[in-house]
Amino acid sequence: MFPEIEFNRIKRLPPYVFAIINDLKMKERHAGNDVIDLSMGNPDGDPPQSVVDKAVEVLQRTKTHRYSASKGIQNLRGAITKWYKRRYDVELNPNTEAIATIGSKDGYAHLCLAITDPGDLVIVPDPSYPIHSYGVVIAGGNVNRVELSPYTENFEEDFFERMARAIREATPKPKFVVVNFPNNPTTATVGLDFYKELVALAKRERFYIVSDIAYADICYGDYRTPSILQVEGAKDVAVETFTLSKSYNMAGWRVGFVCGNERLVGALAKMKSYFDYGMHTAIQVAAIEALNNHDDFAREVSAMYERRMQVCVKSFAHAGWEFPAPKASMFAWARIPEPYRSIGSLEFASRLIAEAHVAVSPGIGFGPYGDEYVRIAFIENEERIRHAARNIKEFLRRG
C-alpha cells in the first residue's frame, strides 16, 4: 500500500467555513426552498455596458489571445496611477509603484509568498477577511491576531493602541502589519490620522504595512475612505491593494492592483512572473475603460448599497434584530440575538438557512473574535431584504 504522505501546509488551513454555508444553502435550494442569500459579498449587478463592449471588441481582434504581461499592460498601470491621482492626489510611478493583479486577493496572497519567510510574524486584525491571515500561513509565516472591536466609543484609538502594543511586545518583530478599512467583515472605518500614526510607528519599529481598501468606493453619508498613500512618506513603508470587483460590479473578472512601496511592488512583480502571465488582454483593456471613465458608476453603486443598507437595518430592527448602520462597505456586522449567542455563529447561521431560508456569513469564519456575530451582505434587492426580515421575524418568534 502506498504510504500516506503529509501535506503540512494544507494541514495548517482549517475547513473553509463559507464552503459549509454554501453547501447548506445549495441543499435547501435543491429541496425547493427559496433561500435569500445575504452571505457572500458577490455583487448582483452588471458592469457598465461600455466595459463589456470594450472586452468584446478586444476579444474579436487578432493577436490579443497571446500571453499578456504578468504585471499588467502599460496602459492599465497608467490608468491605475491616474485613478490614484484623481481620487487621492497621490503620485505613483506606473513602472515601479503599481502592478495589476488577478483580483486583490491574488495580489495579496502572492505578495505574502514573495516577502514572508518561514517563521516570520505578521500582525493581522481579528476579525478579518480570511486571506489576510491565511495568505501568511500558506507562505509559512505566523499570525498574531489583534482584536478589532468596531462598536467601542473610541474605536480608532483603542485599536491602534492594541496593535501598537502587540507590535512592541512581539518576538520576533513583525515583518508587516495588515490593515483593512473599510473593514471586511466588521465595516469599521478610520480617518487619515490613523494612517499617519501607523506610518510613523512603522518607521520607528521597522515593519511594512499592507493596506486593503477593497471597499473604498462604498461609503455612506459624509464618510469618504482615505488612502494610506496620502500620508507623507507612506511609500517608504506601505503598499495598498484595491479591486474593481465591488465598485464596478466586476467580481468575476478578477481585476485588482497593488500600489506603493517600490521594493514590495518589485517583489510581487518577480513572484508573479513565475506564477502567471497576467489577465487576458481583453479584461485588462476593459479595466482601463472602467477606471478611466466610470467614476459616476462607482458612485451610483455606492448609492444603491446605501439604500439597501437602510432597508436592511430598519427592517431587521422591526423583526427584533437590531445592529448599527455601517458608514461604509456592502455589509452589516450584526451581533447574534442574545437567546442564540451561546450556540456560536456557525450553528446560528446554519439554523437561519434551515429554518428561515436566509443565508448569512458566520463571524467565526473571519477569526475567533467574530464568533458572536454574523456578516450580512446587501447583495439582494430591497424587496428581497424585506422578505428576509419577515422570515427572520418569524424565526425569532418561534424561538
CSV table of C-alpha atoms in Angstrom, one decimal:
chain,number,residue,atom,x,y,z
A,1,MET,CA,0.0,0.0,0.0
A,2,PHE,CA,1.3,3.4,-0.9
A,3,PRO,CA,2.4,5.2,2.3
A,4,GLU,CA,0.4,8.3,3.3
A,5,ILE,CA,2.5,11.5,2.6
A,6,GLU,CA,1.7,14.5,4.7
A,7,PHE,CA,0.8,17.9,3.2
A,8,ASN,CA,1.7,20.0,6.1
A,9,ARG,CA,1.0,23.4,4.5
A,10,ILE,CA,-2.6,22.3,3.8
A,11,LYS,CA,-2.9,20.9,7.4
A,12,ARG,CA,-2.4,24.4,8.7
A,13,LEU,CA,-5.6,25.6,6.9
A,14,PRO,CA,-8.9,25.0,8.8
A,15,PRO,CA,-12.1,23.9,6.9
A,16,TYR,CA,-13.4,26.9,4.9
A,17,VAL,CA,-16.5,27.9,6.9
A,18,PHE,CA,-18.1,29.7,3.9
A,19,ALA,CA,-18.0,26.4,1.9
A,20,ILE,CA,-20.0,24.8,4.7
A,21,ILE,CA,-22.6,27.6,4.4
A,22,ASN,CA,-22.7,27.3,0.7
A,23,ASP,CA,-23.3,23.6,0.9
A,24,LEU,CA,-26.2,24.1,3.3
A,25,LYS,CA,-27.6,26.8,1.0
A,26,MET,CA,-27.4,24.6,-2.0
A,27,LYS,CA,-29.1,21.7,-0.1
A,28,GLU,CA,-32.1,23.9,0.8
A,29,ARG,CA,-32.4,25.1,-2.8
A,30,HIS,CA,-32.2,21.6,-4.2
A,31,ALA,CA,-35.1,20.8,-1.8
A,32,GLY,CA,-37.1,23.5,-3.5
A,33,ASN,CA,-36.7,26.2,-0.8
A,34,ASP,CA,-36.2,29.9,-1.8
A,35,VAL,CA,-33.0,30.8,0.1
A,36,ILE,CA,-32.4,34.6,0.3
A,37,ASP,CA,-28.6,34.9,0.0
A,38,LEU,CA,-27.1,37.6,2.2
A,39,SER,CA,-23.8,35.7,2.7
A,40,MET,CA,-21.2,36.3,0.0
A,41,GLY,CA,-20.0,39.8,-1.0
A,42,ASN,CA,-20.9,38.9,-4.6
A,43,PRO,CA,-22.4,41.9,-6.4
A,44,ASP,CA,-25.7,41.2,-8.2
A,45,GLY,CA,-25.4,44.0,-10.8
A,46,ASP,CA,-23.7,44.2,-14.2
A,47,PRO,CA,-20.6,46.3,-15.0
A,48,PRO,CA,-21.0,49.4,-17.2
A,49,GLN,CA,-22.1,48.4,-20.7
A,50,SER,CA,-19.1,50.2,-22.3
A,51,VAL,CA,-16.8,48.0,-20.2
A,52,VAL,CA,-18.4,44.8,-21.5
A,53,ASP,CA,-18.4,46.3,-25.1
A,54,LYS,CA,-14.7,47.1,-24.8
A,55,ALA,CA,-13.9,43.5,-23.7
A,56,VAL,CA,-15.9,42.1,-26.6
A,57,GLU,CA,-14.2,44.4,-29.1
A,58,VAL,CA,-10.7,43.4,-27.9
A,59,LEU,CA,-11.7,39.7,-27.9
A,60,GLN,CA,-12.5,40.0,-31.6
A,61,ARG,CA,-9.2,41.4,-32.5
A,62,THR,CA,-6.4,39.2,-33.8
A,63,LYS,CA,-3.3,38.8,-31.8
A,64,THR,CA,-5.0,39.5,-28.5
A,65,HIS,CA,-5.1,35.9,-27.4
A,66,ARG,CA,-1.4,35.5,-26.7
A,67,TYR,CA,0.2,35.7,-23.3
A,68,SER,CA,-0.1,39.1,-21.7
A,69,ALA,CA,2.2,40.9,-19.2
A,70,SER,CA,2.1,39.5,-15.6
A,71,LYS,CA,2.4,42.9,-14.0
A,72,GLY,CA,-0.3,44.4,-16.3
A,73,ILE,CA,-0.1,46.2,-19.6
A,74,GLN,CA,1.4,49.7,-19.6
A,75,ASN,CA,-1.9,51.4,-20.3
A,76,LEU,CA,-3.6,49.6,-17.4
A,77,ARG,CA,-0.8,50.6,-15.0
A,78,GLY,CA,-1.2,54.1,-16.3
A,79,ALA,CA,-4.9,54.1,-15.6
A,80,ILE,CA,-4.3,52.8,-12.1
A,81,THR,CA,-1.9,55.7,-11.3
A,82,LYS,CA,-4.4,58.2,-12.8
A,83,TRP,CA,-7.1,56.8,-10.6
A,84,TYR,CA,-4.9,57.4,-7.5
A,85,LYS,CA,-4.1,60.9,-8.7
A,86,ARG,CA,-7.8,61.7,-9.3
A,87,ARG,CA,-9.1,60.1,-6.1
A,88,TYR,CA,-6.4,60.9,-3.6
A,89,ASP,CA,-4.0,63.3,-5.3
A,90,VAL,CA,-1.3,60.6,-4.9
A,91,GLU,CA,1.5,60.5,-7.5
A,92,LEU,CA,2.7,57.0,-8.4
A,93,ASN,CA,5.2,55.7,-11.0
A,94,PRO,CA,3.3,53.2,-13.2
A,95,ASN,CA,6.5,51.3,-13.9
A,96,THR,CA,7.7,50.7,-10.4
A,97,GLU,CA,4.9,51.6,-7.9
A,98,ALA,CA,1.9,49.9,-9.5
A,99,ILE,CA,1.1,46.4,-10.5
A,100,ALA,CA,-2.1,44.8,-11.8
A,101,THR,CA,-3.2,41.6,-10.2
A,102,ILE,CA,-5.8,38.9,-10.8
A,103,GLY,CA,-8.0,40.4,-8.1
A,104,SER,CA,-6.8,41.9,-4.9
A,105,LYS,CA,-7.0,38.5,-3.1
A,106,ASP,CA,-4.5,37.1,-5.6
A,107,GLY,CA,-2.3,40.1,-5.3
A,108,TYR,CA,-2.2,39.9,-1.5
A,109,ALA,CA,-1.6,36.1,-1.5
A,110,HIS,CA,1.3,36.4,-3.9
A,111,LEU,CA,2.8,39.3,-2.0
A,112,CYS,CA,2.8,37.2,1.1
A,113,LEU,CA,4.6,34.4,-0.8
A,114,ALA,CA,7.1,37.0,-2.1
A,115,ILE,CA,8.0,38.7,1.3
A,116,THR,CA,7.2,36.1,4.0
A,117,ASP,CA,10.0,33.8,5.1
A,118,PRO,CA,9.2,30.7,7.3
A,119,GLY,CA,8.7,31.8,10.8
A,120,ASP,CA,8.1,35.4,10.1
A,121,LEU,CA,5.5,37.1,12.2
A,122,VAL,CA,2.7,39.2,10.7
A,123,ILE,CA,0.1,41.3,12.7
A,124,VAL,CA,-3.4,40.9,11.4
A,125,PRO,CA,-6.7,42.3,12.8
A,126,ASP,CA,-9.3,39.9,14.0
A,127,PRO,CA,-12.0,39.6,12.7
A,128,SER,CA,-10.5,39.9,9.2
A,129,TYR,CA,-11.0,38.6,5.7
A,130,PRO,CA,-9.6,35.1,5.8
A,131,ILE,CA,-6.9,35.5,3.2
A,132,HIS,CA,-5.3,38.3,5.4
A,133,SER,CA,-4.4,35.6,7.9
A,134,TYR,CA,-4.1,32.5,5.8
A,135,GLY,CA,-2.1,34.1,3.0
A,136,VAL,CA,0.6,34.4,5.7
A,137,VAL,CA,0.0,30.9,6.8
A,138,ILE,CA,0.3,29.5,3.3
A,139,ALA,CA,3.6,31.4,2.9
A,140,GLY,CA,4.9,29.7,6.0
A,141,GLY,CA,4.6,32.7,8.4
A,142,ASN,CA,2.9,33.1,11.7
A,143,VAL,CA,0.0,35.3,12.6
A,144,ASN,CA,-0.5,37.4,15.7
A,145,ARG,CA,-4.2,38.4,15.8
A,146,VAL,CA,-5.2,41.7,17.3
A,147,GLU,CA,-8.8,42.1,18.4
A,148,LEU,CA,-10.8,44.7,16.3
A,149,SER,CA,-14.0,45.8,18.1
A,150,PRO,CA,-15.7,48.3,15.8
A,151,TYR,CA,-18.5,49.4,18.2
A,152,THR,CA,-16.4,50.8,21.1
A,153,GLU,CA,-16.7,54.5,21.7
A,154,ASN,CA,-13.0,55.2,20.9
A,155,PHE,CA,-12.5,52.6,18.3
A,156,GLU,CA,-9.6,54.1,16.4
A,157,GLU,CA,-7.6,54.9,19.5
A,158,ASP,CA,-8.3,51.6,21.2
A,159,PHE,CA,-7.5,49.5,18.2
A,160,PHE,CA,-4.3,51.5,17.4
A,161,GLU,CA,-3.1,51.1,21.0
A,162,ARG,CA,-3.8,47.3,21.0
A,163,MET,CA,-2.0,46.9,17.7
A,164,ALA,CA,1.0,49.1,18.8
A,165,ARG,CA,1.3,47.1,22.0
A,166,ALA,CA,1.3,43.9,20.0
A,167,ILE,CA,4.0,45.2,17.7
A,168,ARG,CA,6.2,46.4,20.6
A,169,GLU,CA,5.9,43.2,22.5
A,170,ALA,CA,6.1,40.7,19.6
A,171,THR,CA,9.0,38.3,19.4
A,172,PRO,CA,10.2,38.2,16.7
A,173,LYS,CA,9.3,41.6,15.5
A,174,PRO,CA,6.6,41.6,12.8
A,175,LYS,CA,7.7,41.8,9.2
A,176,PHE,CA,4.5,43.6,8.2
A,177,VAL,CA,1.1,44.6,9.6
A,178,VAL,CA,-2.2,44.3,7.7
A,179,VAL,CA,-5.0,46.9,7.9
A,180,ASN,CA,-8.3,46.8,6.0
A,181,PHE,CA,-10.6,49.8,6.2
A,182,PRO,CA,-13.5,49.8,5.5
A,183,ASN,CA,-13.1,46.6,7.3
A,184,ASN,CA,-14.4,43.3,6.0
A,185,PRO,CA,-16.3,41.9,7.9
A,186,THR,CA,-16.9,44.5,10.7
A,187,THR,CA,-17.4,47.6,8.5
A,188,ALA,CA,-15.1,49.6,10.8
A,189,THR,CA,-13.6,52.8,9.3
A,190,VAL,CA,-10.7,55.1,10.1
A,191,GLY,CA,-9.6,58.6,9.3
A,192,LEU,CA,-6.4,59.8,7.8
A,193,ASP,CA,-4.9,60.5,11.2
A,194,PHE,CA,-4.9,56.7,11.9
A,195,TYR,CA,-2.7,56.1,8.9
A,196,LYS,CA,-0.4,59.0,9.9
A,197,GLU,CA,0.2,57.4,13.3
A,198,LEU,CA,0.6,53.9,11.7
A,199,VAL,CA,3.2,55.1,9.2
A,200,ALA,CA,5.1,56.9,12.0
A,201,LEU,CA,5.0,53.7,14.1
A,202,ALA,CA,6.2,51.6,11.1
A,203,LYS,CA,9.2,53.8,10.6
A,204,ARG,CA,10.1,53.7,14.4
A,205,GLU,CA,9.6,49.9,14.8
A,206,ARG,CA,10.8,48.9,11.3
A,207,PHE,CA,7.9,47.0,9.7
A,208,TYR,CA,6.0,47.2,6.5
A,209,ILE,CA,2.2,47.9,6.1
A,210,VAL,CA,-0.2,46.3,3.7
A,211,SER,CA,-3.5,48.3,3.5
A,212,ASP,CA,-6.5,46.7,1.8
A,213,ILE,CA,-9.1,49.2,0.6
A,214,ALA,CA,-11.3,46.9,-1.4
A,215,TYR,CA,-14.5,48.7,-0.3
A,216,ALA,CA,-13.1,52.3,-0.6
A,217,ASP,CA,-15.8,53.4,-3.0
A,218,ILE,CA,-18.7,52.2,-1.0
A,219,CYS,CA,-19.2,54.9,1.6
A,220,TYR,CA,-22.4,56.3,3.2
A,221,GLY,CA,-23.3,59.8,4.3
A,222,ASP,CA,-20.4,62.2,4.6
A,223,TYR,CA,-17.7,59.5,5.1
A,224,ARG,CA,-15.0,59.1,2.5
A,225,THR,CA,-12.3,56.4,2.6
A,226,PRO,CA,-8.8,57.7,2.9
A,227,SER,CA,-5.8,56.1,1.4
A,228,ILE,CA,-2.7,55.3,3.4
A,229,LEU,CA,-0.6,56.6,0.4
A,230,GLN,CA,-1.9,60.1,1.1
A,231,VAL,CA,0.4,60.2,4.2
A,232,GLU,CA,3.7,61.9,3.5
A,233,GLY,CA,6.4,59.2,3.4
A,234,ALA,CA,3.9,56.3,3.3
A,235,LYS,CA,5.5,54.9,0.2
A,236,ASP,CA,8.6,54.2,2.3
A,237,VAL,CA,6.8,51.5,4.2
A,238,ALA,CA,3.4,50.8,2.7
A,239,VAL,CA,1.5,49.2,-0.2
A,240,GLU,CA,-2.2,49.3,-0.8
A,241,THR,CA,-4.5,46.8,-2.6
A,242,PHE,CA,-7.7,47.6,-4.4
A,243,THR,CA,-10.1,45.6,-6.6
A,244,LEU,CA,-12.6,46.5,-9.3
A,245,SER,CA,-15.0,43.8,-8.0
A,246,LYS,CA,-17.3,46.0,-5.9
A,247,SER,CA,-17.1,49.5,-7.4
A,248,TYR,CA,-17.7,48.3,-11.0
A,249,ASN,CA,-19.6,45.0,-10.4
A,250,MET,CA,-16.6,43.1,-11.9
A,251,ALA,CA,-16.2,40.5,-9.2
A,252,GLY,CA,-15.9,37.6,-11.7
A,253,TRP,CA,-13.5,39.5,-14.0
A,254,ARG,CA,-10.7,39.2,-11.3
A,255,VAL,CA,-9.0,42.6,-11.7
A,256,GLY,CA,-7.2,44.4,-8.9
A,257,PHE,CA,-3.9,46.2,-8.2
A,258,VAL,CA,-1.2,46.8,-5.6
A,259,CYS,CA,0.5,50.2,-5.4
A,260,GLY,CA,3.0,51.9,-3.2
A,261,ASN,CA,6.4,50.9,-1.9
A,262,GLU,CA,8.7,50.1,-4.8
A,263,ARG,CA,10.5,47.3,-3.1
A,264,LEU,CA,7.3,45.4,-2.2
A,265,VAL,CA,5.8,46.0,-5.6
A,266,GLY,CA,9.0,44.8,-7.2
A,267,ALA,CA,9.0,41.6,-5.1
A,268,LEU,CA,5.4,40.9,-6.1
A,269,ALA,CA,6.2,41.5,-9.8
A,270,LYS,CA,9.1,39.0,-9.5
A,271,MET,CA,6.9,36.4,-7.8
A,272,LYS,CA,4.0,36.9,-10.3
A,273,SER,CA,6.4,36.5,-13.2
A,274,TYR,CA,6.9,32.8,-12.1
A,275,PHE,CA,3.2,32.2,-11.4
A,276,ASP,CA,1.2,33.8,-14.3
A,277,TYR,CA,1.2,35.8,-17.5
A,278,GLY,CA,-1.4,38.3,-16.2
A,279,MET,CA,-5.1,38.6,-17.1
A,280,HIS,CA,-6.3,38.2,-20.7
A,281,THR,CA,-5.7,41.4,-22.6
A,282,ALA,CA,-9.4,42.0,-23.2
A,283,ILE,CA,-10.0,42.1,-19.4
A,284,GLN,CA,-7.1,44.5,-18.9
A,285,VAL,CA,-8.4,46.9,-21.6
A,286,ALA,CA,-11.9,46.7,-20.1
A,287,ALA,CA,-10.4,47.5,-16.7
A,288,ILE,CA,-8.8,50.6,-18.3
A,289,GLU,CA,-12.3,51.7,-19.5
A,290,ALA,CA,-13.7,51.2,-16.0
A,291,LEU,CA,-11.0,53.1,-14.2
A,292,ASN,CA,-10.8,56.0,-16.7
A,293,ASN,CA,-14.4,56.6,-17.5
A,294,HIS,CA,-16.8,55.3,-14.8
A,295,ASP,CA,-16.3,57.2,-11.5
A,296,ASP,CA,-20.0,58.1,-11.7
A,297,PHE,CA,-20.9,54.4,-12.0
A,298,ALA,CA,-19.0,53.7,-8.8
A,299,ARG,CA,-20.9,56.5,-7.0
A,300,GLU,CA,-24.2,55.0,-8.3
A,301,VAL,CA,-23.2,51.6,-7.0
A,302,SER,CA,-22.4,53.1,-3.6
A,303,ALA,CA,-25.8,54.9,-3.5
A,304,MET,CA,-27.6,51.6,-4.3
A,305,TYR,CA,-25.8,49.8,-1.4
A,306,GLU,CA,-26.7,52.7,0.9
A,307,ARG,CA,-30.4,52.3,0.1
A,308,ARG,CA,-30.2,48.6,0.7
A,309,MET,CA,-28.3,49.2,3.9
A,310,GLN,CA,-31.0,51.5,5.2
A,311,VAL,CA,-33.7,49.0,4.3
A,312,CYS,CA,-31.8,46.2,6.0
A,313,VAL,CA,-31.1,48.0,9.3
A,314,LYS,CA,-34.7,49.2,9.5
A,315,SER,CA,-36.5,46.0,8.5
A,316,PHE,CA,-34.3,43.8,10.7
A,317,ALA,CA,-34.8,46.1,13.7
A,318,HIS,CA,-38.6,45.8,13.1
A,319,ALA,CA,-38.1,42.0,13.1
A,320,GLY,CA,-36.4,42.2,16.5
A,321,TRP,CA,-32.8,42.1,15.5
A,322,GLU,CA,-31.0,45.4,15.9
A,323,PHE,CA,-27.5,46.3,14.8
A,324,PRO,CA,-25.7,49.6,13.9
A,325,ALA,CA,-25.8,51.1,10.5
A,326,PRO,CA,-22.4,51.0,8.9
A,327,LYS,CA,-20.6,54.0,7.5
A,328,ALA,CA,-19.1,52.0,4.6
A,329,SER,CA,-18.8,48.6,2.8
A,330,MET,CA,-21.6,46.4,1.5
A,331,PHE,CA,-22.1,44.6,4.8
A,332,ALA,CA,-23.6,44.9,8.2
A,333,TRP,CA,-21.8,43.3,11.2
A,334,ALA,CA,-24.6,42.1,13.4
A,335,ARG,CA,-24.3,40.6,16.9
A,336,ILE,CA,-26.3,37.4,17.2
A,337,PRO,CA,-29.5,37.9,19.1
A,338,GLU,CA,-28.9,37.1,22.8
A,339,PRO,CA,-31.0,33.9,23.0
A,340,TYR,CA,-28.8,32.3,20.3
A,341,ARG,CA,-25.4,33.8,21.1
A,342,SER,CA,-24.2,30.8,23.1
A,343,ILE,CA,-24.6,28.4,20.1
A,344,GLY,CA,-21.9,30.2,18.1
A,345,SER,CA,-22.1,31.8,14.7
A,346,LEU,CA,-21.8,28.7,12.5
A,347,GLU,CA,-24.7,26.9,14.2
A,348,PHE,CA,-26.8,30.1,14.2
A,349,ALA,CA,-26.1,30.7,10.5
A,350,SER,CA,-26.9,27.1,9.8
A,351,ARG,CA,-30.2,27.4,11.6
A,352,LEU,CA,-31.1,30.6,9.7
A,353,ILE,CA,-30.7,28.7,6.4
A,354,ALA,CA,-32.7,25.7,7.5
A,355,GLU,CA,-35.5,27.5,9.4
A,356,ALA,CA,-35.7,31.0,8.0
A,357,HIS,CA,-34.2,30.3,4.5
A,358,VAL,CA,-31.8,33.2,4.9
A,359,ALA,CA,-28.1,32.8,4.3
A,360,VAL,CA,-25.5,35.0,6.2
A,361,SER,CA,-21.8,34.5,6.9
A,362,PRO,CA,-20.8,33.2,10.3
A,363,GLY,CA,-18.4,35.5,12.2
A,364,ILE,CA,-16.2,32.6,13.2
A,365,GLY,CA,-15.1,32.4,9.6
A,366,PHE,CA,-13.3,35.7,10.0
A,367,GLY,CA,-11.5,34.8,13.2
A,368,PRO,CA,-12.1,33.7,16.8
A,369,TYR,CA,-13.2,37.2,17.9
A,370,GLY,CA,-16.0,37.2,15.4
A,371,ASP,CA,-18.0,34.2,16.8
A,372,GLU,CA,-20.7,36.3,18.4
A,373,TYR,CA,-21.5,38.0,15.1
A,374,VAL,CA,-22.6,37.3,11.5
A,375,ARG,CA,-22.0,39.3,8.4
A,376,ILE,CA,-25.0,40.4,6.3
A,377,ALA,CA,-24.3,41.4,2.7
A,378,PHE,CA,-26.5,43.8,0.8
A,379,ILE,CA,-26.5,41.7,-2.4
A,380,GLU,CA,-30.2,41.2,-2.8
A,381,ASN,CA,-32.6,43.9,-3.8
A,382,GLU,CA,-34.7,45.9,-1.3
A,383,GLU,CA,-37.8,43.7,-1.5
A,384,ARG,CA,-35.8,40.5,-1.0
A,385,ILE,CA,-34.1,42.1,2.0
A,386,ARG,CA,-37.6,42.9,3.5
A,387,HIS,CA,-38.6,39.4,2.7
A,388,ALA,CA,-35.6,38.1,4.6
A,389,ALA,CA,-36.5,40.3,7.6
A,390,ARG,CA,-40.0,38.8,7.6
A,391,ASN,CA,-38.6,35.3,7.6
A,392,ILE,CA,-36.2,36.2,10.5
A,393,LYS,CA,-39.0,37.8,12.5
A,394,GLU,CA,-41.0,34.5,12.3
A,395,PHE,CA,-37.8,32.5,13.1
A,396,LEU,CA,-37.2,34.7,16.2
A,397,ARG,CA,-40.8,34.5,17.3
A,398,ARG,CA,-40.7,30.7,17.2
A,399,GLY,CA,-37.6,30.7,19.3
